Tab-separated table of C-alpha atoms in Angstrom:
chain	number	residue	atom	x	y	z
A	1	MET	CA	107.612	104.073	120.670
A	2	PRO	CA	106.569	105.345	116.988
A	3	GLY	CA	109.192	106.734	114.822
A	4	THR	CA	112.339	105.243	116.638
A	5	THR	CA	112.484	101.451	115.485
A	6	GLY	CA	113.535	101.622	111.908
A	7	ASP	CA	111.455	98.560	111.391
A	8	THR	CA	107.937	100.144	110.772
A	9	TRP	CA	105.058	99.356	108.412
A	10	LEU	CA	106.717	101.311	105.487
A	11	HIS	CA	110.204	99.719	106.163
A	12	ASP	CA	108.638	96.194	106.072
A	13	PRO	CA	104.839	96.335	105.244
A	14	ARG	CA	103.277	93.532	107.492
A	15	PRO	CA	100.566	92.970	109.934
A	16	GLY	CA	101.455	94.089	113.397
A	17	ALA	CA	104.433	96.211	112.273
A	18	PRO	CA	105.124	99.451	114.413
A	19	CYS	CA	103.546	102.685	113.186
A	20	THR	CA	105.350	104.567	110.571
A	21	VAL	CA	105.696	108.353	111.469
A	22	ILE	CA	105.929	110.541	108.463
A	23	ALA	CA	106.778	114.229	108.719
A	24	GLU	CA	104.966	116.113	105.865
A	25	VAL	CA	106.864	119.251	104.791
A	26	SER	CA	104.465	119.908	101.680
A	27	GLN	CA	105.473	123.292	100.512
A	28	ALA	CA	106.439	124.808	104.018
A	29	HIS	CA	109.995	125.198	102.477
A	30	ASP	CA	108.392	128.011	100.422
A	31	GLY	CA	110.615	127.157	97.456
A	32	SER	CA	113.892	127.316	99.337
A	33	LEU	CA	116.180	124.266	98.861
A	34	GLY	CA	118.169	125.382	101.998
A	35	MET	CA	115.025	125.458	104.005
A	36	ALA	CA	114.092	122.044	102.688
A	37	HIS	CA	117.487	120.717	103.961
A	38	ALA	CA	116.853	122.413	107.185
A	39	PHE	CA	113.543	120.524	107.532
A	40	ILE	CA	115.195	117.293	107.024
A	41	ASP	CA	117.744	118.038	109.812
A	42	ALA	CA	115.051	119.109	112.190
A	43	ILE	CA	112.878	116.111	111.414
A	44	ALA	CA	115.591	113.525	111.885
A	45	ALA	CA	116.102	114.979	115.357
A	46	THR	CA	112.519	114.183	116.454
A	47	GLY	CA	112.779	110.524	115.746
A	48	ALA	CA	110.365	110.372	112.831
A	49	ASP	CA	110.683	107.536	110.266
A	50	ALA	CA	110.232	109.538	107.054
A	51	VAL	CA	110.210	112.995	105.488
A	52	LYS	CA	107.697	113.780	102.786
A	53	PHE	CA	107.502	116.515	100.276
A	54	GLN	CA	105.180	117.179	97.378
A	55	THR	CA	106.511	117.254	93.942
A	56	HIS	CA	104.712	119.912	91.872
A	57	ILE	CA	105.760	120.685	88.046
A	58	ALA	CA	103.934	123.753	86.971
A	59	ASP	CA	104.096	123.055	83.292
A	60	ALA	CA	102.672	119.611	83.904
A	61	GLU	CA	99.662	120.352	86.125
A	62	SER	CA	98.825	124.111	85.602
A	63	THR	CA	98.404	126.914	82.994
A	64	PRO	CA	99.952	130.228	83.129
A	65	SER	CA	96.488	131.702	83.673
A	66	GLU	CA	95.240	129.527	86.492
A	67	PRO	CA	93.741	131.721	89.123
A	68	TRP	CA	94.065	131.341	92.826
A	69	ARG	CA	91.237	129.507	94.572
A	70	LYS	CA	92.194	131.643	97.622
A	71	THR	CA	95.091	134.288	97.269
A	72	PHE	CA	97.432	134.217	100.301
A	73	ASN	CA	100.155	136.351	99.018
A	74	SER	CA	100.960	139.084	96.485
A	75	GLN	CA	104.200	137.556	95.301
A	76	ASP	CA	102.775	134.947	93.114
A	77	LYS	CA	100.080	136.293	90.667
A	78	THR	CA	98.803	132.932	89.653
A	79	ARG	CA	98.847	129.342	91.073
A	80	TYR	CA	101.156	128.632	88.072
A	81	ASP	CA	103.552	131.307	89.612
A	82	TYR	CA	103.516	129.626	92.913
A	83	TRP	CA	103.948	126.034	91.557
A	84	LYS	CA	106.835	127.272	89.556
A	85	ARG	CA	108.429	128.752	92.568
A	86	MET	CA	108.022	125.746	94.589
A	87	GLU	CA	109.798	123.636	91.931
A	88	PHE	CA	113.232	121.778	92.577
A	89	SER	CA	115.359	120.294	89.726
A	90	GLU	CA	115.880	116.579	89.453
A	91	SER	CA	119.484	117.061	90.896
A	92	GLN	CA	118.237	119.071	93.790
A	93	TRP	CA	115.504	116.328	94.606
A	94	GLY	CA	118.431	113.897	94.475
A	95	GLU	CA	120.312	116.024	97.051
A	96	LEU	CA	117.299	115.872	99.250
A	97	LYS	CA	117.002	112.244	98.972
A	98	ALA	CA	120.826	111.710	99.774
A	99	HIS	CA	120.310	114.085	102.755
A	100	ALA	CA	117.331	112.007	104.076
A	101	ASP	CA	119.300	108.694	103.592
A	102	ASP	CA	122.145	110.224	105.475
A	103	LYS	CA	119.801	111.025	108.416
A	104	GLY	CA	118.293	107.631	108.423
A	105	LEU	CA	114.934	108.898	107.045
A	106	LEU	CA	112.827	107.324	104.480
A	107	PHE	CA	112.231	109.738	101.422
A	108	LEU	CA	108.652	110.265	100.215
A	109	SER	CA	107.078	113.019	97.948
A	110	SER	CA	103.493	112.996	96.608
A	111	PRO	CA	103.498	113.371	92.722
A	112	PHE	CA	100.813	115.480	91.055
A	113	SER	CA	101.537	114.578	87.464
A	114	LEU	CA	102.990	111.685	85.376
A	115	THR	CA	106.128	114.014	84.869
A	116	ALA	CA	106.504	113.958	88.628
A	117	VAL	CA	106.173	110.211	89.003
A	118	GLU	CA	108.846	109.654	86.372
A	119	LEU	CA	111.113	112.178	87.994
A	120	LEU	CA	110.610	110.429	91.565
A	121	LYS	CA	111.319	106.997	90.111
A	122	ARG	CA	114.631	108.169	89.086
A	123	VAL	CA	115.290	110.016	92.473
A	124	GLY	CA	114.136	106.808	94.403
A	125	VAL	CA	111.221	106.917	96.972
A	126	ALA	CA	110.478	104.306	99.617
A	127	GLY	CA	106.755	104.265	98.599
A	128	TRP	CA	104.082	106.394	97.025
A	129	LYS	CA	101.827	108.810	98.972
A	130	VAL	CA	98.664	109.390	96.876
A	131	ALA	CA	97.301	112.775	97.871
A	132	SER	CA	93.625	113.068	98.514
A	133	GLY	CA	92.865	115.133	95.323
A	134	GLU	CA	94.500	112.291	93.204
A	135	ILE	CA	92.462	109.292	94.461
A	136	SER	CA	90.499	108.820	91.430
A	137	ASN	CA	93.315	109.743	89.064
A	138	PHE	CA	93.836	105.920	87.801
A	139	ALA	CA	96.287	107.263	85.207
A	140	LEU	CA	98.637	108.459	87.704
A	141	LEU	CA	97.971	105.599	90.222
A	142	ASP	CA	98.642	102.953	87.615
A	143	VAL	CA	102.079	104.308	86.889
A	144	MET	CA	102.929	104.233	90.536
A	145	LEU	CA	101.511	100.657	90.857
A	146	ASP	CA	103.907	99.582	88.119
A	147	THR	CA	106.982	100.093	90.362
A	148	GLY	CA	105.423	97.588	93.024
A	149	LEU	CA	106.247	100.031	95.857
A	150	PRO	CA	104.004	100.385	98.926
A	151	VAL	CA	101.045	102.902	98.524
A	152	ILE	CA	99.637	105.151	101.185
A	153	LEU	CA	96.273	106.607	100.262
A	154	SER	CA	94.821	109.734	101.555
A	155	THR	CA	90.994	109.953	101.653
A	156	GLY	CA	89.987	113.716	102.259
A	157	MET	CA	86.793	114.634	100.859
A	158	SER	CA	86.254	111.142	99.259
A	159	PRO	CA	83.037	108.979	99.644
A	160	MET	CA	83.381	105.507	100.443
A	161	ALA	CA	82.545	104.438	96.764
A	162	GLU	CA	85.390	106.442	95.489
A	163	ILE	CA	87.815	105.168	98.247
A	164	GLY	CA	86.670	101.551	97.544
A	165	ALA	CA	87.424	101.838	93.839
A	166	ALA	CA	90.971	102.919	94.399
A	167	VAL	CA	91.650	100.319	97.122
A	168	ALA	CA	90.379	97.730	94.683
A	169	ARG	CA	92.609	98.936	91.853
A	170	ILE	CA	95.632	98.804	94.304
A	171	GLN	CA	94.841	95.538	95.948
A	172	ALA	CA	94.306	93.841	92.436
A	173	ARG	CA	98.192	94.507	91.901
A	174	GLY	CA	99.227	92.984	95.195
A	175	VAL	CA	100.806	96.071	96.453
A	176	PRO	CA	101.196	96.984	100.017
A	177	LEU	CA	98.543	99.467	101.041
A	178	ALA	CA	97.767	101.702	103.994
A	179	VAL	CA	94.710	103.805	103.745
A	180	LEU	CA	94.696	107.002	105.820
A	181	GLN	CA	91.815	109.064	107.332
A	182	CYS	CA	92.151	112.491	106.335
A	183	THR	CA	89.885	115.527	106.863
A	184	SER	CA	90.714	118.316	104.393
A	185	MET	CA	90.465	121.289	106.704
A	186	TYR	CA	93.534	123.313	108.016
A	187	PRO	CA	93.570	123.203	110.853
A	188	CYS	CA	90.935	120.403	111.466
A	189	PRO	CA	89.009	120.798	114.684
A	190	PRO	CA	89.323	117.724	117.074
A	191	GLU	CA	85.769	116.559	116.487
A	192	LEU	CA	86.240	116.238	112.808
A	193	VAL	CA	89.521	114.333	112.814
A	194	GLY	CA	87.623	111.139	112.399
A	195	LEU	CA	89.700	108.580	114.348
A	196	ASN	CA	86.836	106.294	114.137
A	197	LEU	CA	87.268	105.546	110.595
A	198	ILE	CA	90.842	104.076	110.963
A	199	PRO	CA	89.661	100.710	112.423
A	200	GLU	CA	86.704	100.959	109.872
A	201	PHE	CA	89.290	101.154	107.068
A	202	ARG	CA	91.420	98.210	108.316
A	203	THR	CA	88.207	96.023	108.771
A	204	ARG	CA	86.653	97.073	105.570
A	205	TYR	CA	89.592	96.680	103.248
A	206	GLY	CA	91.808	94.246	105.131
A	207	CYS	CA	94.762	96.486	104.878
A	208	ALA	CA	96.877	98.825	106.924
A	209	ALA	CA	95.322	102.052	108.136
A	210	GLY	CA	96.373	105.293	109.635
A	211	LEU	CA	95.794	108.966	109.867
A	212	SER	CA	96.775	112.188	107.820
A	213	ASP	CA	96.640	114.647	110.632
A	214	HIS	CA	95.789	118.288	109.966
A	215	SER	CA	94.738	119.215	113.457
A	216	ALA	CA	98.043	121.314	114.288
A	217	THR	CA	98.208	119.458	117.604
A	218	ILE	CA	99.916	116.286	118.909
A	219	TYR	CA	96.733	114.744	120.381
A	220	PRO	CA	95.037	113.013	117.464
A	221	GLY	CA	98.133	111.406	116.336
A	222	LEU	CA	98.865	110.247	120.147
A	223	ALA	CA	95.397	108.688	120.268
A	224	ALA	CA	95.646	107.014	117.016
A	225	ALA	CA	98.974	105.536	117.710
A	226	ALA	CA	97.966	104.128	121.066
A	227	ASN	CA	95.111	102.423	119.433
A	228	GLY	CA	97.401	100.735	116.938
A	229	MET	CA	97.232	102.593	113.697
A	230	ASP	CA	99.926	101.664	111.150
A	231	VAL	CA	100.828	104.985	109.548
A	232	LEU	CA	100.627	108.548	110.987
A	233	GLU	CA	101.458	111.463	108.570
A	234	VAL	CA	101.802	114.934	110.377
A	235	HIS	CA	102.112	118.339	108.697
A	236	ILE	CA	104.950	120.146	110.282
A	237	THR	CA	106.530	123.555	110.488
A	238	LEU	CA	109.758	124.849	112.143
A	239	SER	CA	107.661	127.683	113.600
A	240	PRO	CA	104.061	128.664	113.329
A	241	GLU	CA	105.255	132.109	112.535
A	242	MET	CA	106.761	131.078	109.238
A	243	PHE	CA	105.255	132.290	105.956
A	244	GLY	CA	103.192	129.926	103.968
A	245	PRO	CA	99.733	128.792	102.795
């Protein structure tokens, strides 16, 4: 059963390893450290293998006047304000990492700036999850590759040429790689999940492959796991009634 072995692809990247199940918190904690810890407790109880956050540092990736692409609350006047409210200090990230360790979860967080990569290197991560929007950010990718840690690459909105360029750069460094099919819709309807691309990525690139699931249901992940994928990332919430983007 995925998520219960402690010997999955991310624990030990190798052909045929059991599927790694990653519970993606993202910004569902809404800037609350206590809520982030509550997510770790809840995720550990499910049998997932890893907890993943996103590390946004407002001063490193935004400007005070950056407007919203789509406003979803009146609390944050700009995207900068939102990213600032989502930030944790390095010591707080360390507390979250220690909590994940204590619960037997691998700890991951997607960086969105060079500053975030350096912070996460100090905190300690099990590998690097490259967000879809950073797939062609080679300056960021190269710093991650320097650590030698496994890389999980999301591919939302990227054409094959862009995916192939990132894959070639990673494989040239000999770093373990998993490529995830990702459809950048929230929620993603079943007919657009794209499970057919998981075996295509495995064959085309000769690496592990999986799914970043935005469907808000359990079914695409179950179908993909039953067909032998290596990594499943699922966006989670403690309740669909919780506030958030």
